[in-house]
Amino acid sequence: MAARVLLLAIGLQLLLRCSAQTAWAPIQLNVAQFKWIGSNVAMVLSRQAFPQVWLSGNGGLNWTNIATQLPGYSNTTYASNIHENPANPNYVYIQGQSATSWVSTDAGTTWQAITPTLNYATYNTILMEWHPLQASQVLACVNTPSNGPYPLMTAYYSSDFGTTFSQVATNVFQCGWGDAGLGTVPMSRIYLIQGTDPTNFVFVHTDDFGKTFVTDQSLCFQFVFMPNHLILGVYVPQDDEIVLRITTDLNTTSRTFYEASFPWGDELDNNGYSILDDSTGALFVGVNHGHMVNSHWGNIYHSDSLAFRFSFNFPYVAIEWPFFDFEHLHSLDGVYLANMVTKPTNTNPNPTNDEIVSYMSFNNGAYWLLSLVLSIAQQSLSPAARIA
């Protein structure tokens, strides 16, 4: 099987071989996105004077700048995001920063310019999620700049590859397809968190694109669908605490939730958390223990198969909030990488000269082996680059 390792990113330098070259040569690119499409096609979105899109049709051996293949592409009408399609790998959507976007149905061989009824340039935030089974359907949550503390959005739905949109709901804090179309769940199901602030947020779903809504959980401020779990972040006002409610009942309309229990109890208090992985059935959660965005480390906790009881697994994992330096190797079940901060501090952390120690586990986190030691300035290298 051909290796699918194509690039080395060192700072802002990307090692590519252009179609006109016969040897590898460095190209100065600020890589913003990297996507696999089709069977062995790679795409890179780079940030330069204005964003450029690069395409490789042979697994990264040769690369071509495809700006000239995108009708109307210029230094004022250019790409802001690349969206691969989970329902069909040959479908790709390049979201433009203004009135024009581009669609390909043949893995980037040909492109069609479209003018979405949502002009993306007028919005401050644009979150797009493609349907897991219906290639032409997409959700878009957008908002305009707001003075409020919570970035509420409006949810829209498109059934024609993001060309025309219809409104689904307003006052949306989060939206997604979740397990739509899987098992007994209707193909048209959309999940949302609605409300004006966490005191009245509710987790709801609609099966008719916003005509009617069903409440699944009150005082819910976050939902996360993983391959084996659905996790809800819920505020409990009588105790003034945050808890996680988790179920393994996916792909069904009937669900039983369990309240997660950590070594110190069930509440998360002011601790920030990240849902990391559940590829082997159990759930890994990163908790930063109250330091929130100022923290540069957190601990990893590992659950039983129901994700009801969590136990301590790995300490002082480096964070660039909300991202933990913790990675599952997708081609190898049960193999994980984690970066540990060797001298963690609790007050006013200054991560500039953190020493990072890398560990690897080959048995789903049961044992961790020292891999290598690096001294890294976190401000100049992202967690993704450190893991790589």
Short mmCIF file of C-alpha atoms in Angstrom, two decimals:
data_model
loop_
_atom_site.label_atom_id
_atom_site.label_comp_id
_atom_site.label_asym_id
_atom_site.label_seq_id
_atom_site.Cartn_x
_atom_site.Cartn_y
_atom_site.Cartn_z
CA MET A 1 0.00 0.00 0.00
CA ALA A 2 1.40 3.36 -1.04
CA ALA A 3 2.39 5.63 1.79
CA ARG A 4 0.08 8.62 2.22
CA VAL A 5 2.67 10.85 3.83
CA LEU A 6 3.18 13.80 1.58
CA LEU A 7 4.63 16.86 3.22
CA LEU A 8 6.95 18.16 5.86
CA ALA A 9 5.94 21.44 7.48
CA ILE A 10 8.80 23.27 9.15
CA GLY A 11 7.64 26.68 10.28
CA LEU A 12 5.97 28.09 7.19
CA GLN A 13 7.96 26.05 4.67
CA LEU A 14 6.21 23.24 2.81
CA LEU A 15 8.22 20.69 0.87
CA LEU A 16 6.40 20.12 -2.41
CA ARG A 17 7.26 19.06 -5.90
CA CYS A 18 5.52 21.16 -8.53
CA SER A 19 4.36 19.63 -11.79
CA ALA A 20 7.11 21.39 -13.74
CA GLN A 21 9.89 20.11 -11.49
CA THR A 22 11.71 16.79 -11.46
CA ALA A 23 13.02 17.02 -7.90
CA TRP A 24 11.69 18.01 -4.52
CA ALA A 25 11.97 21.73 -3.83
CA PRO A 26 10.79 23.91 -0.96
CA ILE A 27 7.99 26.39 -1.57
CA GLN A 28 7.27 29.12 0.99
CA LEU A 29 3.63 28.48 1.93
CA ASN A 30 1.62 29.29 5.01
CA VAL A 31 -0.48 26.13 5.00
CA ALA A 32 -3.98 26.73 6.33
CA GLN A 33 -5.72 23.46 5.37
CA PHE A 34 -4.85 20.01 4.07
CA LYS A 35 -7.59 17.70 2.74
CA TRP A 36 -7.83 14.26 1.14
CA ILE A 37 -10.47 13.95 -1.62
CA GLY A 38 -11.23 11.23 -4.17
CA SER A 39 -9.22 8.03 -3.94
CA ASN A 40 -5.72 9.52 -3.76
CA VAL A 41 -6.07 13.26 -4.31
CA ALA A 42 -4.73 15.87 -1.91
CA MET A 43 -5.59 19.56 -1.61
CA VAL A 44 -3.76 22.34 0.24
CA LEU A 45 -5.10 25.81 0.96
CA SER A 46 -2.24 28.24 1.57
CA ARG A 47 -2.25 31.77 2.97
CA GLN A 48 -0.03 34.04 0.92
CA ALA A 49 -0.63 37.54 -0.51
CA PHE A 50 -4.06 36.01 -1.06
CA PRO A 51 -5.01 32.32 -0.54
CA GLN A 52 -3.99 29.78 -3.16
CA VAL A 53 -5.29 26.25 -3.76
CA TRP A 54 -2.87 23.45 -4.63
CA LEU A 55 -3.91 20.03 -5.95
CA SER A 56 -2.05 16.72 -6.22
CA GLY A 57 -3.62 13.88 -8.18
CA ASN A 58 -0.91 11.30 -7.43
CA GLY A 59 -0.71 11.21 -3.66
CA GLY A 60 1.58 14.22 -3.34
CA LEU A 61 4.25 13.39 -5.94
CA ASN A 62 3.37 16.45 -8.03
CA TRP A 63 1.43 19.61 -7.16
CA THR A 64 -0.37 22.21 -9.26
CA ASN A 65 -1.75 25.61 -8.32
CA ILE A 66 -5.35 25.39 -9.60
CA ALA A 67 -6.36 29.05 -9.23
CA THR A 68 -6.65 29.41 -13.00
CA GLN A 69 -9.10 26.46 -13.08
CA LEU A 70 -11.50 28.18 -10.67
CA PRO A 71 -13.74 30.56 -12.67
CA GLY A 72 -13.49 34.10 -11.31
CA TYR A 73 -10.71 33.37 -8.80
CA SER A 74 -8.71 36.51 -8.00
CA ASN A 75 -7.09 38.51 -5.22
CA THR A 76 -10.55 39.80 -4.27
CA THR A 77 -12.57 36.62 -4.90
CA TYR A 78 -10.69 33.73 -3.34
CA ALA A 79 -10.99 30.64 -1.14
CA SER A 80 -11.49 30.75 2.61
CA ASN A 81 -12.17 27.05 3.32
CA ILE A 82 -12.04 23.66 1.64
CA HIS A 83 -14.82 21.20 2.52
CA GLU A 84 -14.50 17.52 1.74
CA ASN A 85 -17.76 15.59 1.46
CA PRO A 86 -18.27 12.63 3.86
CA ALA A 87 -20.98 11.09 1.66
CA ASN A 88 -18.94 11.12 -1.56
CA PRO A 89 -15.15 11.62 -1.59
CA ASN A 90 -15.25 12.91 -5.17
CA TYR A 91 -17.33 15.93 -4.14
CA VAL A 92 -15.45 18.97 -2.84
CA TYR A 93 -16.65 22.47 -2.02
CA ILE A 94 -14.35 25.50 -1.95
CA GLN A 95 -16.01 28.18 0.14
CA GLY A 96 -15.27 31.65 -1.15
CA GLN A 97 -14.73 34.67 1.06
CA SER A 98 -17.24 36.73 -0.93
CA ALA A 99 -20.07 36.03 -3.37
CA THR A 100 -18.46 33.19 -5.34
CA SER A 101 -17.72 29.60 -4.30
CA TRP A 102 -16.68 26.54 -6.31
CA VAL A 103 -17.90 22.94 -6.54
CA SER A 104 -16.27 19.84 -8.04
CA THR A 105 -17.99 16.46 -8.41
CA ASP A 106 -14.96 14.64 -9.85
CA ALA A 107 -12.28 15.09 -7.17
CA GLY A 108 -11.01 18.40 -8.50
CA THR A 109 -10.72 17.56 -12.20
CA THR A 110 -13.34 20.15 -13.19
CA TRP A 111 -14.86 23.05 -11.25
CA GLN A 112 -18.10 25.02 -11.39
CA ALA A 113 -18.49 28.50 -9.91
CA ILE A 114 -21.66 29.08 -7.89
CA THR A 115 -23.17 32.12 -6.20
CA PRO A 116 -24.63 31.02 -2.85
CA THR A 117 -27.73 32.82 -1.59
CA LEU A 118 -25.70 33.32 1.60
CA ASN A 119 -23.07 35.97 0.87
CA TYR A 120 -20.31 34.72 3.17
CA ALA A 121 -18.57 38.12 3.20
CA THR A 122 -21.40 39.59 5.30
CA TYR A 123 -20.92 37.17 8.21
CA ASN A 124 -18.45 37.11 11.06
CA THR A 125 -18.64 33.33 11.60
CA ILE A 126 -19.49 30.61 9.10
CA LEU A 127 -19.68 26.97 10.20
CA MET A 128 -20.56 24.44 7.49
CA GLU A 129 -21.26 20.73 7.96
CA TRP A 130 -22.08 18.32 5.13
CA HIS A 131 -24.62 15.54 5.59
CA PRO A 132 -22.90 12.20 6.38
CA LEU A 133 -25.00 10.30 3.79
CA GLN A 134 -26.52 12.86 1.38
CA ALA A 135 -23.78 14.44 -0.71
CA SER A 136 -25.83 17.46 -1.83
CA GLN A 137 -27.03 18.54 1.63
CA VAL A 138 -25.21 20.98 3.90
CA LEU A 139 -25.88 22.94 7.09
CA ALA A 140 -24.52 26.46 7.54
CA CYS A 141 -24.51 28.32 10.86
CA VAL A 142 -23.67 32.01 10.43
CA ASN A 143 -23.60 35.12 12.56
CA THR A 144 -22.77 38.78 12.31
CA PRO A 145 -20.52 40.63 14.79
CA SER A 146 -22.26 40.85 18.17
CA ASN A 147 -21.62 42.75 21.37
CA GLY A 148 -23.04 39.92 23.48
CA PRO A 149 -20.91 37.30 25.27
CA TYR A 150 -22.41 34.35 23.36
CA PRO A 151 -21.99 34.10 19.57
CA LEU A 152 -25.56 33.18 18.63
CA MET A 153 -26.08 32.16 15.02
CA THR A 154 -28.76 31.46 12.43
CA ALA A 155 -28.89 27.95 10.94
CA TYR A 156 -29.54 27.42 7.23
CA TYR A 157 -29.99 24.31 5.10
CA SER A 158 -29.11 23.63 1.46
CA SER A 159 -29.98 20.61 -0.70
CA ASP A 160 -28.13 21.73 -3.85
CA PHE A 161 -24.45 21.70 -2.84
CA GLY A 162 -24.57 25.01 -1.00
CA THR A 163 -26.09 27.13 -3.75
CA THR A 164 -29.48 28.06 -2.26
CA PHE A 165 -30.20 28.11 1.49
CA SER A 166 -33.37 28.06 3.60
CA GLN A 167 -33.51 29.17 7.24
CA VAL A 168 -33.88 26.42 9.87
CA ALA A 169 -33.61 28.28 13.19
CA THR A 170 -32.44 31.45 14.93
CA ASN A 171 -30.71 31.94 18.31
CA VAL A 172 -28.51 28.93 17.58
CA PHE A 173 -25.41 28.26 19.67
CA GLN A 174 -24.47 24.97 17.92
CA CYS A 175 -25.89 22.85 15.11
CA GLY A 176 -25.02 19.59 13.33
CA TRP A 177 -26.32 16.48 11.57
CA GLY A 178 -25.08 14.10 14.27
CA ASP A 179 -26.29 10.57 13.42
CA ALA A 180 -28.87 11.66 10.83
CA GLY A 181 -29.85 8.81 8.52
CA LEU A 182 -28.12 6.13 10.58
CA GLY A 183 -30.10 3.25 12.06
CA THR A 184 -33.63 4.43 12.89
CA VAL A 185 -32.75 8.14 12.93
CA PRO A 186 -34.52 10.10 10.15
CA MET A 187 -32.33 11.25 7.25
CA SER A 188 -33.54 14.83 7.71
CA ARG A 189 -32.70 15.14 11.43
CA ILE A 190 -30.80 18.25 12.54
CA TYR A 191 -29.56 18.78 16.10
CA LEU A 192 -29.24 22.25 17.61
CA ILE A 193 -28.59 24.11 20.83
CA GLN A 194 -30.93 27.09 21.03
CA GLY A 195 -31.35 29.94 23.49
CA THR A 196 -29.94 33.33 24.34
CA ASP A 197 -27.50 32.33 27.14
CA PRO A 198 -26.54 29.19 29.11
CA THR A 199 -29.40 29.70 31.59
CA ASN A 200 -31.94 28.87 28.87
CA PHE A 201 -29.96 26.83 26.33
CA VAL A 202 -31.76 23.65 25.20
CA PHE A 203 -30.58 20.70 23.09
CA VAL A 204 -33.26 20.08 20.45
CA HIS A 205 -33.78 18.31 17.16
CA THR A 206 -35.93 18.89 14.11
CA ASP A 207 -36.90 16.33 11.47
CA ASP A 208 -38.64 18.80 9.14
CA PHE A 209 -35.97 21.50 8.65
CA GLY A 210 -37.20 23.81 11.39
CA LYS A 211 -40.99 23.54 11.15
CA THR A 212 -41.18 21.75 14.53
CA PHE A 213 -38.66 21.09 17.31
CA VAL A 214 -38.38 18.44 20.03
CA THR A 215 -36.44 19.19 23.25
CA ASP A 216 -33.94 16.47 24.19
CA GLN A 217 -32.10 18.14 27.12
CA SER A 218 -32.57 21.46 28.88
CA LEU A 219 -29.67 23.61 30.12
CA CYS A 220 -27.35 21.94 27.59
CA PHE A 221 -24.57 24.13 26.21
CA GLN A 222 -22.66 21.59 24.06
CA PHE A 223 -23.21 18.32 22.21
CA VAL A 224 -20.50 16.13 20.69
CA PHE A 225 -21.22 13.13 18.45
CA MET A 226 -18.37 10.62 18.42
CA PRO A 227 -18.34 7.27 16.57
CA ASN A 228 -19.41 5.42 19.73
CA HIS A 229 -20.82 8.10 22.06
CA LEU A 230 -22.99 11.20 22.28
CA ILE A 231 -21.73 13.62 24.95
CA LEU A 232 -23.75 16.51 26.37
CA GLY A 233 -22.35 19.34 28.50
CA VAL A 234 -25.11 20.26 30.96
CA TYR A 235 -25.41 23.02 33.56
CA VAL A 236 -27.00 22.00 36.90
CA PRO A 237 -28.25 25.26 38.46
CA GLN A 238 -29.19 23.87 41.88
CA ASP A 239 -25.58 22.79 42.39
CA ASP A 240 -24.08 25.52 40.20
CA GLU A 241 -21.94 22.95 38.41
CA ILE A 242 -21.25 21.50 34.97
CA VAL A 243 -21.60 17.78 34.28
CA LEU A 244 -21.19 15.50 31.26
CA ARG A 245 -24.11 13.27 30.30
CA ILE A 246 -23.11 10.48 27.95
CA THR A 247 -24.85 7.72 26.02
CA THR A 248 -23.75 4.90 23.74
CA ASP A 249 -27.24 4.75 22.19
CA LEU A 250 -26.46 6.15 18.76
CA ASN A 251 -28.36 5.63 15.52
CA THR A 252 -31.61 5.25 17.44
CA THR A 253 -34.41 7.54 18.58
CA SER A 254 -34.42 6.08 22.12
CA ARG A 255 -31.46 6.97 24.34
CA THR A 256 -30.37 6.46 27.96
CA PHE A 257 -27.82 8.92 29.37
CA TYR A 258 -25.34 8.35 32.19
CA GLU A 259 -23.73 11.11 34.22
CA ALA A 260 -19.95 10.90 33.94
CA SER A 261 -18.05 10.34 37.19
CA PHE A 262 -14.45 11.54 37.56
CA PRO A 263 -12.03 10.68 40.38
CA TRP A 264 -13.03 13.87 42.24
CA GLY A 265 -16.79 13.52 41.58
CA ASP A 266 -19.21 14.25 38.75
CA GLU A 267 -18.86 18.03 38.45
CA LEU A 268 -16.41 19.80 36.17
CA ASP A 269 -16.73 23.15 38.00
CA ASN A 270 -14.76 25.74 36.02
CA ASN A 271 -12.56 23.16 34.37
CA GLY A 272 -12.28 23.37 30.61
CA TYR A 273 -12.55 20.02 28.84
CA SER A 274 -12.05 18.55 25.37
CA ILE A 275 -13.54 15.32 24.03
CA LEU A 276 -10.53 13.62 22.44
CA ASP A 277 -11.20 10.11 21.13
CA ASP A 278 -13.44 7.04 21.40
CA SER A 279 -12.13 4.95 18.50
CA THR A 280 -11.64 1.82 20.61
CA GLY A 281 -14.96 2.02 22.47
CA ALA A 282 -13.84 3.85 25.61
CA LEU A 283 -13.66 7.64 25.78
CA PHE A 284 -10.62 9.90 26.31
CA VAL A 285 -11.34 13.34 27.80
CA GLY A 286 -8.81 16.12 28.41
CA VAL A 287 -9.44 18.35 31.46
CA ASN A 288 -7.42 21.48 32.19
CA HIS A 289 -8.47 21.83 35.85
CA GLY A 290 -9.64 25.40 36.09
CA HIS A 291 -6.97 27.31 34.20
CA MET A 292 -9.10 27.74 31.07
CA VAL A 293 -7.48 29.68 28.22
CA ASN A 294 -4.42 30.60 30.33
CA SER A 295 -3.54 26.96 30.92
CA HIS A 296 -0.75 25.30 29.00
CA TRP A 297 -1.34 21.82 30.40
CA GLY A 298 -4.12 19.44 31.41
CA ASN A 299 -4.69 15.81 32.37
CA ILE A 300 -6.15 12.95 30.33
CA TYR A 301 -8.93 10.73 31.73
CA HIS A 302 -10.06 7.39 30.29
CA SER A 303 -13.51 5.85 30.68
CA ASP A 304 -15.07 2.43 30.92
CA SER A 305 -16.99 1.22 27.87
CA LEU A 306 -20.16 3.11 28.84
CA ALA A 307 -18.17 6.30 29.53
CA PHE A 308 -19.78 6.37 32.98
CA ARG A 309 -16.68 6.14 35.18
CA PHE A 310 -13.44 7.90 34.29
CA SER A 311 -10.00 7.21 35.74
CA PHE A 312 -6.79 9.21 35.55
CA ASN A 313 -4.68 8.21 32.55
CA PHE A 314 -1.91 10.70 31.66
CA PRO A 315 -0.66 13.93 33.32
CA TYR A 316 0.40 17.43 32.21
CA VAL A 317 -0.47 17.14 28.53
CA ALA A 318 0.52 20.29 26.65
CA ILE A 319 -2.39 22.52 25.56
CA GLU A 320 -2.90 25.33 23.14
CA TRP A 321 -6.47 25.85 24.28
CA PRO A 322 -8.75 24.14 23.42
CA PHE A 323 -6.39 21.70 21.66
CA PHE A 324 -4.57 18.99 23.63
CA ASP A 325 -1.30 17.49 22.34
CA PHE A 326 -2.95 14.07 22.22
CA GLU A 327 -3.39 12.14 19.01
CA HIS A 328 -4.77 8.77 17.95
CA LEU A 329 -2.94 7.14 15.02
CA HIS A 330 -5.92 6.41 12.81
CA SER A 331 -4.34 3.52 10.96
CA LEU A 332 -3.42 1.71 14.20
CA ASP A 333 -6.12 0.93 16.75
CA GLY A 334 -5.08 1.60 20.33
CA VAL A 335 -1.94 3.59 19.43
CA TYR A 336 -1.71 7.14 20.83
CA LEU A 337 0.81 9.98 21.05
CA ALA A 338 0.89 12.59 23.83
CA ASN A 339 3.21 15.49 24.73
CA MET A 340 3.88 16.15 28.42
CA VAL A 341 4.95 19.49 29.93
CA THR A 342 7.81 18.61 32.28
CA LYS A 343 7.60 21.75 34.46
CA PRO A 344 3.92 22.69 34.72
CA THR A 345 2.91 25.85 36.58
CA ASN A 346 -0.51 26.75 37.96
CA THR A 347 -0.39 30.54 38.08
CA ASN A 348 0.22 32.88 35.20
CA PRO A 349 1.81 30.19 33.06
CA ASN A 350 4.45 31.27 30.58
CA PRO A 351 4.76 28.44 28.05
CA THR A 352 7.44 30.10 25.93
CA ASN A 353 10.21 27.73 26.99
CA ASP A 354 8.28 24.63 27.99
CA GLU A 355 10.22 21.41 27.74
CA ILE A 356 8.06 18.84 25.99
CA VAL A 357 8.45 15.10 26.53
CA SER A 358 6.71 12.86 23.98
CA TYR A 359 5.13 9.55 24.98
CA MET A 360 3.49 6.76 23.00
CA SER A 361 1.01 4.06 24.01
CA PHE A 362 0.45 0.88 22.02
CA ASN A 363 -2.35 -0.55 24.20
CA ASN A 364 -5.12 2.06 24.38
CA GLY A 365 -3.41 4.11 27.08
CA ALA A 366 -2.78 1.29 29.54
CA TYR A 367 0.98 1.97 29.42
CA TRP A 368 2.92 4.96 28.09
CA LEU A 369 6.49 4.76 26.80
CA LEU A 370 8.91 7.69 26.60
CA SER A 371 9.55 8.56 22.96
CA LEU A 372 11.77 11.65 22.79
CA VAL A 373 12.52 14.96 24.49
CA LEU A 374 12.17 18.31 22.77
CA SER A 375 12.46 21.86 24.06
CA ILE A 376 9.70 23.76 22.28
CA ALA A 377 8.45 27.32 22.37
CA GLN A 378 4.67 26.84 22.24
CA GLN A 379 4.11 30.28 20.84
CA SER A 380 5.91 29.39 17.62
CA LEU A 381 4.74 25.81 17.06
CA SER A 382 1.19 24.51 17.18
CA PRO A 383 0.11 21.26 18.88
CA ALA A 384 -0.53 19.68 15.49
CA ALA A 385 3.02 20.46 14.40
CA ARG A 386 4.44 19.12 17.66
CA ILE A 387 2.57 15.84 17.27
CA ALA A 388 3.70 15.59 13.64
#
